[in-house]
Coordinates of C-alpha atoms in Angstrom, one line a residue:
X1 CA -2.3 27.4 9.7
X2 CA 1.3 27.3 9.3
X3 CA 2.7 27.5 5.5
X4 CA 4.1 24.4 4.1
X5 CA 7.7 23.5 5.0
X6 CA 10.3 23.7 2.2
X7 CA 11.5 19.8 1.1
X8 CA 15.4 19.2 1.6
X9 CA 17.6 16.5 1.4
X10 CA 18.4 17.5 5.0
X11 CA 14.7 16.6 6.1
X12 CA 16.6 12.8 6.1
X13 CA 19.0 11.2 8.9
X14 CA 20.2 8.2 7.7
X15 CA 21.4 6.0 10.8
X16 CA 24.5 4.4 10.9
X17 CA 23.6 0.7 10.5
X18 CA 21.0 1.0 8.1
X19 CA 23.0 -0.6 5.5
X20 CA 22.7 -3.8 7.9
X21 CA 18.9 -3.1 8.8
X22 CA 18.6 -3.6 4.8
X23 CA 20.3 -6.6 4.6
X24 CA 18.6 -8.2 7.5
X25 CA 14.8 -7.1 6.1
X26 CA 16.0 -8.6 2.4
X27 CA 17.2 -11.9 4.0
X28 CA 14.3 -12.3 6.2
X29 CA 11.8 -11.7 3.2
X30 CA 14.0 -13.9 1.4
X31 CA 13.1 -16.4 3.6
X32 CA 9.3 -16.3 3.4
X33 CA 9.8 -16.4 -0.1
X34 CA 11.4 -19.2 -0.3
X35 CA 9.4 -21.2 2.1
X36 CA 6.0 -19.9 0.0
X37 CA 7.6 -21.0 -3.1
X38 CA 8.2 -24.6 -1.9
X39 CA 5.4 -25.0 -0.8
X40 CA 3.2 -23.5 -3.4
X41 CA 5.8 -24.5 -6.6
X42 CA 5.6 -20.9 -7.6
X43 CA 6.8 -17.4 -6.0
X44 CA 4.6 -15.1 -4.4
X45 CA 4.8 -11.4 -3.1
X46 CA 7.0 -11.4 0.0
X47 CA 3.9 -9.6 1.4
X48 CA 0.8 -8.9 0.0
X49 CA 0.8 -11.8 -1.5
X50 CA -2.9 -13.0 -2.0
X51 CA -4.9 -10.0 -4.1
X52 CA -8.8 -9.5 -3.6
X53 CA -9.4 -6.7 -5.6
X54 CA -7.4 -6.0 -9.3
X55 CA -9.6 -3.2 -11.0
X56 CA -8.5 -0.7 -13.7
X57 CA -9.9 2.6 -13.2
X58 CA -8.9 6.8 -14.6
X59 CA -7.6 8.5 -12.5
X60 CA -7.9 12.7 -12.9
X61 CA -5.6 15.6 -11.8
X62 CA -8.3 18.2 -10.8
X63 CA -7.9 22.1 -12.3
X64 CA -6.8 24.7 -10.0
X65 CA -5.0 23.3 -7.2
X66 CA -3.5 25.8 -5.0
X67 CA 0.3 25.8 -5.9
X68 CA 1.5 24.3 -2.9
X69 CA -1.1 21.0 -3.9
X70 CA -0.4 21.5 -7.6
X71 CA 3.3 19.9 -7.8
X72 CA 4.7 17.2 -9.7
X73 CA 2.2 14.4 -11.5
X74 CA -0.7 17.2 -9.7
X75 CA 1.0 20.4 -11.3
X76 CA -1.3 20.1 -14.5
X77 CA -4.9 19.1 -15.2
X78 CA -4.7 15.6 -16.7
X79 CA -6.3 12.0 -17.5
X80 CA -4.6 8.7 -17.0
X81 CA -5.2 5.1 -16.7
X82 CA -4.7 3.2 -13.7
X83 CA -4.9 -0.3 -12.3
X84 CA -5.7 -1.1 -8.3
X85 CA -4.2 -3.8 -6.5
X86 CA -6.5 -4.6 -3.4
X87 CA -4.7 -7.3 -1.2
X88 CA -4.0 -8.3 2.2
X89 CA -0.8 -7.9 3.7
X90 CA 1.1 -11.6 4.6
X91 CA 3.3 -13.5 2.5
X92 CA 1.6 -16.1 2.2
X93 CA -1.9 -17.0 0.7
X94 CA -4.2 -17.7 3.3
X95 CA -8.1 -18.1 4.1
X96 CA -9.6 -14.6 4.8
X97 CA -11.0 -16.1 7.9
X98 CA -7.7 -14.8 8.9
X99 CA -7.8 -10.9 9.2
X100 CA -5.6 -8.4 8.7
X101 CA -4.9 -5.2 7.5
X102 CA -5.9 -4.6 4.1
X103 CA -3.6 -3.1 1.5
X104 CA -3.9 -1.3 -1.9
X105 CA -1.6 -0.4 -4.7
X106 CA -2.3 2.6 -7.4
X107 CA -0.1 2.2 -10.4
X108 CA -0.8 5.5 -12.5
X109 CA 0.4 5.0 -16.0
X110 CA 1.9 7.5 -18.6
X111 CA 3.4 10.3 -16.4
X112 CA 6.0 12.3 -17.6
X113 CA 8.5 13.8 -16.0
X114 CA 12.0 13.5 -14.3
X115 CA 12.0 10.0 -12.9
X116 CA 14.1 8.3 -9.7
X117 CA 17.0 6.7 -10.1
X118 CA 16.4 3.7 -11.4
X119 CA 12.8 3.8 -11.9
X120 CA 11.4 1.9 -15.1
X121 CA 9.0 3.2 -17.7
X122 CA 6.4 5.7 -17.2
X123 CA 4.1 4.9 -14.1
X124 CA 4.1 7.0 -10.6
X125 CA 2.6 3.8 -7.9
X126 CA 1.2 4.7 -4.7
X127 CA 1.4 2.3 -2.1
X128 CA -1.3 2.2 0.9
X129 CA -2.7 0.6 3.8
X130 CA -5.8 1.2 6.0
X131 CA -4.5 3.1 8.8
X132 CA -2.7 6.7 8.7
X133 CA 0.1 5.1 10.7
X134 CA 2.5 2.9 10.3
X135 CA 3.4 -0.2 12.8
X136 CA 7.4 0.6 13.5
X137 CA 9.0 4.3 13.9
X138 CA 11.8 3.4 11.6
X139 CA 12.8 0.6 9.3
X140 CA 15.0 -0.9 12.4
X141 CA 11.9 -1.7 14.9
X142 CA 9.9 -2.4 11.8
X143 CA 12.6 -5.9 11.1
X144 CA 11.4 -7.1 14.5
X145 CA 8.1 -7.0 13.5
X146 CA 8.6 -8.4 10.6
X147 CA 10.9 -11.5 12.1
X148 CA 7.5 -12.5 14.3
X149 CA 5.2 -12.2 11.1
X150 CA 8.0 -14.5 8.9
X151 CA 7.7 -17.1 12.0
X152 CA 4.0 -17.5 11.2
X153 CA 4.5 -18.6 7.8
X154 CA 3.3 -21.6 6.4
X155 CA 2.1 -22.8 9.7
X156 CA -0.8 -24.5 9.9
X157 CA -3.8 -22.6 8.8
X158 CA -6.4 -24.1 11.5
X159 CA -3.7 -22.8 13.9
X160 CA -3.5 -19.3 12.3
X161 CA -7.4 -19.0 12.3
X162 CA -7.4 -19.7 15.7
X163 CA -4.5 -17.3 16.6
X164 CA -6.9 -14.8 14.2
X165 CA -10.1 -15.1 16.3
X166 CA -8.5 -14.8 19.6
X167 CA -6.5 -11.6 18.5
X168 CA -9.3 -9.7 16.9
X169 CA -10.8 -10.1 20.4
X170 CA -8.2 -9.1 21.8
X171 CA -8.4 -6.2 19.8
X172 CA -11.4 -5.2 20.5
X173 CA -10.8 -5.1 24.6
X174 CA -8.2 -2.9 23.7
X175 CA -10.4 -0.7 21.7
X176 CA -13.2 -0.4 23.9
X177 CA -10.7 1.0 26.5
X178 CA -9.4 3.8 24.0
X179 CA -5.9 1.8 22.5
X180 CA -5.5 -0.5 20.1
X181 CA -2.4 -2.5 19.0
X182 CA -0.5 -2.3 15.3
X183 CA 1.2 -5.1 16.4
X184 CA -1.6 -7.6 17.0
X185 CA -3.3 -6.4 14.2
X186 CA -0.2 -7.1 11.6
X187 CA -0.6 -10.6 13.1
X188 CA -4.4 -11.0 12.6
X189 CA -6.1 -9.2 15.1
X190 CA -7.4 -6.1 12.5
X191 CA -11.1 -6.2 11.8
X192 CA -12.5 -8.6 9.3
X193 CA -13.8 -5.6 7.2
X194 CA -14.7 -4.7 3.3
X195 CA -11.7 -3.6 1.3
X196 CA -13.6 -1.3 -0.6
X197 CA -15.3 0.6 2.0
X198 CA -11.6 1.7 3.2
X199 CA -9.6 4.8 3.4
X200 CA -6.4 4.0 2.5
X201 CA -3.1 6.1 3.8
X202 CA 0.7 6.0 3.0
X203 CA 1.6 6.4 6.3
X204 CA 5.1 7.2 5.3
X205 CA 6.5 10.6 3.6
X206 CA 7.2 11.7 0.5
X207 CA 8.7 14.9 -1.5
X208 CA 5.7 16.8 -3.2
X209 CA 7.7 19.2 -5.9
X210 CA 9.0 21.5 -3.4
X211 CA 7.5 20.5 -0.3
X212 CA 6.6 17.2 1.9
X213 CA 3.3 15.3 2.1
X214 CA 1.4 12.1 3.0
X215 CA -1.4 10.7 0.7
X216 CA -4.4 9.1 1.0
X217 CA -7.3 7.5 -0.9
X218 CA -10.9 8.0 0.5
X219 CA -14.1 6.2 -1.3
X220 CA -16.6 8.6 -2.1
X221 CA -19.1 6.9 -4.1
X222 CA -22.4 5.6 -2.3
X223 CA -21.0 2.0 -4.0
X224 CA -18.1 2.3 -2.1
X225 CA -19.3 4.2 1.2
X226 CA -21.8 1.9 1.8
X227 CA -19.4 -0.8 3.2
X228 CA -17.8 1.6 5.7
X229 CA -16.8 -0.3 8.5
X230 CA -19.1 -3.2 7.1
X231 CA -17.4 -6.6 8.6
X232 CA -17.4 -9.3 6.4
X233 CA -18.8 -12.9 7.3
X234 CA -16.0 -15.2 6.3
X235 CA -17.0 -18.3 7.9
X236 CA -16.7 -21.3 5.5
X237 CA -15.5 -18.8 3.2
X238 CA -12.1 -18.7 2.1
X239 CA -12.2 -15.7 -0.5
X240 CA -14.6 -13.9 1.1
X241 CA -13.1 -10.9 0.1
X242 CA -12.7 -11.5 -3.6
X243 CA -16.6 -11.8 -3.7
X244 CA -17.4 -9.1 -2.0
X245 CA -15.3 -7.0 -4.0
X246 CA -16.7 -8.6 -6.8
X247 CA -20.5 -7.6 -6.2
X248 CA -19.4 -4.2 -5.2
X249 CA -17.5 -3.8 -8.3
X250 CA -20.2 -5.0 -10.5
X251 CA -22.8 -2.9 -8.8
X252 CA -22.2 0.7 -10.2
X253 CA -19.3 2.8 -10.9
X254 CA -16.6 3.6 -7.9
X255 CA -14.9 6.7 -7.1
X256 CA -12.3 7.8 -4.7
X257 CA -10.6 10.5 -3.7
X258 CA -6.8 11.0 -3.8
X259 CA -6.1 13.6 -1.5
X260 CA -2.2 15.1 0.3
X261 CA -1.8 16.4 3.4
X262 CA 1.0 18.8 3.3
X263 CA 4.0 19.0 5.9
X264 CA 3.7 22.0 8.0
X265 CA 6.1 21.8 11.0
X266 CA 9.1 19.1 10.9
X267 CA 9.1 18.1 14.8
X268 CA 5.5 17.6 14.8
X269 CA 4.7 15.9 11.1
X270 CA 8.5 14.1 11.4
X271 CA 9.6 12.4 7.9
X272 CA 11.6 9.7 9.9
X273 CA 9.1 8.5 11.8
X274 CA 5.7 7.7 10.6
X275 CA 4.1 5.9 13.9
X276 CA 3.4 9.7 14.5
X277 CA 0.4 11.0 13.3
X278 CA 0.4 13.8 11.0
X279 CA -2.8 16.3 13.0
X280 CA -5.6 16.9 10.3
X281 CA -6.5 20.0 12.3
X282 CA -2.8 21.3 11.3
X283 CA -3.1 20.1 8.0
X284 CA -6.3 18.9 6.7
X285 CA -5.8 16.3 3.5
X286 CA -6.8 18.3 0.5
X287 CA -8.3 16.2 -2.4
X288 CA -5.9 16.8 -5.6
X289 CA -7.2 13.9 -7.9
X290 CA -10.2 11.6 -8.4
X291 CA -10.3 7.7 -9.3
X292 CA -13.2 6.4 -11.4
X293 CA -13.5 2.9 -12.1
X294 CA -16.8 1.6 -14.2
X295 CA -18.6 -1.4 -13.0
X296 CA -16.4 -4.5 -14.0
X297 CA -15.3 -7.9 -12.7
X298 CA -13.8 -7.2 -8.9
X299 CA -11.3 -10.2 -9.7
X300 CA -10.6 -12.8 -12.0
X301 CA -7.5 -15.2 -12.8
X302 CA -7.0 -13.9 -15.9
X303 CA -6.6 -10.4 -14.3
X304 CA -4.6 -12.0 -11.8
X305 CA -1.8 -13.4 -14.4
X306 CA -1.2 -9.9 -15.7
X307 CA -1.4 -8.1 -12.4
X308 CA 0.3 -10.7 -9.6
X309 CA 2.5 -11.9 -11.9
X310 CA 3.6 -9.4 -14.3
X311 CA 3.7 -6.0 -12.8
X312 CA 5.9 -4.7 -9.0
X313 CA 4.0 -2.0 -7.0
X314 CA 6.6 0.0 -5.7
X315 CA 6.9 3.5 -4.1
X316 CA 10.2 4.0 -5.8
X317 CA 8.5 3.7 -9.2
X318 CA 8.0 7.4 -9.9
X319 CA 9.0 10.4 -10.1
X320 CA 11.7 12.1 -8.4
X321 CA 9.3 15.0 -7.3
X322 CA 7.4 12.5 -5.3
X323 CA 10.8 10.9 -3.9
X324 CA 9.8 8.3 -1.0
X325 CA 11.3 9.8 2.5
X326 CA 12.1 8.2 5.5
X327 CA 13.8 5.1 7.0
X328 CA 10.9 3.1 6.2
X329 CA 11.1 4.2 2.9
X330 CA 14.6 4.1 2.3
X331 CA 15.0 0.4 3.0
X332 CA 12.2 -0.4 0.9
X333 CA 14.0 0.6 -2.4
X334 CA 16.4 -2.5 -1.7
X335 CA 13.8 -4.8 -0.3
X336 CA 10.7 -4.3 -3.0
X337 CA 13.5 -5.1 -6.1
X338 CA 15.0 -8.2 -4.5
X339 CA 11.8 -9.4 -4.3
X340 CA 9.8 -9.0 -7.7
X341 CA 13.6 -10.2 -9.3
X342 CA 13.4 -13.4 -7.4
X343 CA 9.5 -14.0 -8.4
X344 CA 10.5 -13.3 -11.5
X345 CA 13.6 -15.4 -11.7
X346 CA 11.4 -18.8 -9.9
X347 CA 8.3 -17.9 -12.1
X348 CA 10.8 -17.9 -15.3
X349 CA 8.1 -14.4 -15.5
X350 CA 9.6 -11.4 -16.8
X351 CA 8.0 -8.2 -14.5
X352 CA 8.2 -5.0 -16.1
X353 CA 6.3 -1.7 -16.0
X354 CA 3.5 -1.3 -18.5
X355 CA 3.3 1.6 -20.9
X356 CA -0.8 1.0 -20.9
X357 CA -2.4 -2.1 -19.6
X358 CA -5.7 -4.1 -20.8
X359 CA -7.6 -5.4 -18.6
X360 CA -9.8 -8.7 -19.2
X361 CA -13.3 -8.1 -18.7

């Protein structure tokens, strides 16, 4: 196995109009914003906008990491609260009759160290989706994507179940003949499965004290294992998901993995484009933490109100050993603050980053 590569600011290329790819991604979430929030008379998450899951959970640095794992928040042994964010990933708030990928957000709370530029209070977040890729090779393609997914919202829901069911089948032709297609699934085609039962991957790069890694989150409980690949019935349902979680949360204690798969050659495992997949066989994902969350409520308004409307999940709050990389990345520093300021602006809802949080329940 080849050593770990060495992070530098060179690892970056930083395109020539990406100052205008910025500006196009903030006005186009602008947009869904702003439709969302006429229609529901509040403001939303330009994506992710309707949560499933909100659980508070420890999470703990594990002793004697191999050096190369042991780097920033992971360089000491340690215990420290968290709070998961399990969502879905459109802008608007729809029946989960209409499937997509699923999304989760770690905000780890009370780590010190040097922070990013600009990065608020104390927390390191973590920002995930169910698939070790990502759907655009740079931020660029990604605003195409994006400008199909904005023209879907607040449509008609019957319409959008419809366009749901016929995608997922879709889906599965493509499957059953060895492809598959980020695309469709972005607009409703992914599998109608349990959130909890997920793996969950950055897909995008980030510095790791002096090298470059990926991150995932793996259940490894039996109460979370057990809905592996386990495909919800959502018919007549419209938060299907929400009680699922719920009885899974309820039903004994959950605990995941946090694991980092280290950067090992910079053609194959590139930072600037994270449709390519990083080879486990080249570098297997080492675990380097492990989340424990107690049986509790899955969901519940009241954790809603201090979660969706008080707190921003952002991979640019943290610290500057875990710097986001990437044109993916890069454009989301711009994007994720325009965003929670104008939610907090409509909501008249002040969002800041906790130095603890209390959970209800």
């Amino acid at each position: 196995m080849k050593p770990p590569i060495h992070y530098s600011p060179d690892l970056e290329t930083i395109p020539d109009d990406e100052a205008d790819t910025i500006q196009s991604l903030k006005a186009t979430l602008l947009d869904i914003m702003e439709t969302t929030s006429e229609h529901y008379g509040h403001a939303v998450r330009s994506v992710h906008a309707k949560s499933h899951g909100i659980l508070k959970a420890e999470l703990t640095v594990l002793p004697d990491l191999p050096p190369e794992f042991a780097q920033g928040m992971f360089a000491v042994p340690g215990v420290y609260q968290a709070v998961l964010r399990i969502s879905t990933n459109p802008g608007d708030i729809l029946s989960d009759s209409i499937s997509v990928p699923r999304g989760l957000a770690l905000k780890v709370m009370g780590v010190e160290g040097a922070r990013l530029s600009g990065a608020e209070g104390n927390s390191q977040d973590f920002v995930m989706v169910n698939g070790p890729v990502f759907t655009a090779p740079n931020a660029k393609a990604f605003l195409k994507s994006l400008k199909l997914l904005a023209k879907t919202t607040d449509r008609a829901e019957w319409a959008k179940k419809a366009l749901s069911a016929v995608l997922r089948g879709t889906e599965r032709v493509l499957e059953a003949v060895g492809g598959g297609s980020a695309t469709l699934q972005t607009m409703g085609g992914a599998p109608n499965v349990h959130p909890l039962g997920e793996t969950y991957y950055s897909q995008t790069a980030f510095r790791h004290g002096h090298h470059v890694a990926k991150f995932s989150l793996v259940p490894v409980s039996e109460t979370l294992t057990c809905h592996t690949e386990e495909i919800i019935d959502t018919k007549g349902r419209p938060d299907a998901l929400r009680e699922a979680v719920a009885v899974a949360a309820e039903a004994g204690v959950c605990e995941w993995e946090l694991r980092v798969q280290l950067c090992r050659d910079a053609e194959a495992m590139p930072v600037e484009n994270p449709s390519v997949l990083w080879d486990e066989e080249d570098s297997p994902f080492v675990t380097v933490a492990r989340l424990r969350a107690n049986p509790q409520p899955g969901w519940s308004e009241a954790r809603a109100q201090i979660v969706d409307e008080k707190l921003r999940f952002s991979v640019w709050t943290g610290l500057e050993a875990h710097r986001p990389l990437g044109s993916v990345n890069r454009v989301r520093r711009e994007t994720y603050k325009m965003s929670s300021d104008f939610r907090s602006q409509f909501n008249g809802c002040p969002i800041h980053e906790p130095q603890a949080l209390d959970l209800p329940g």
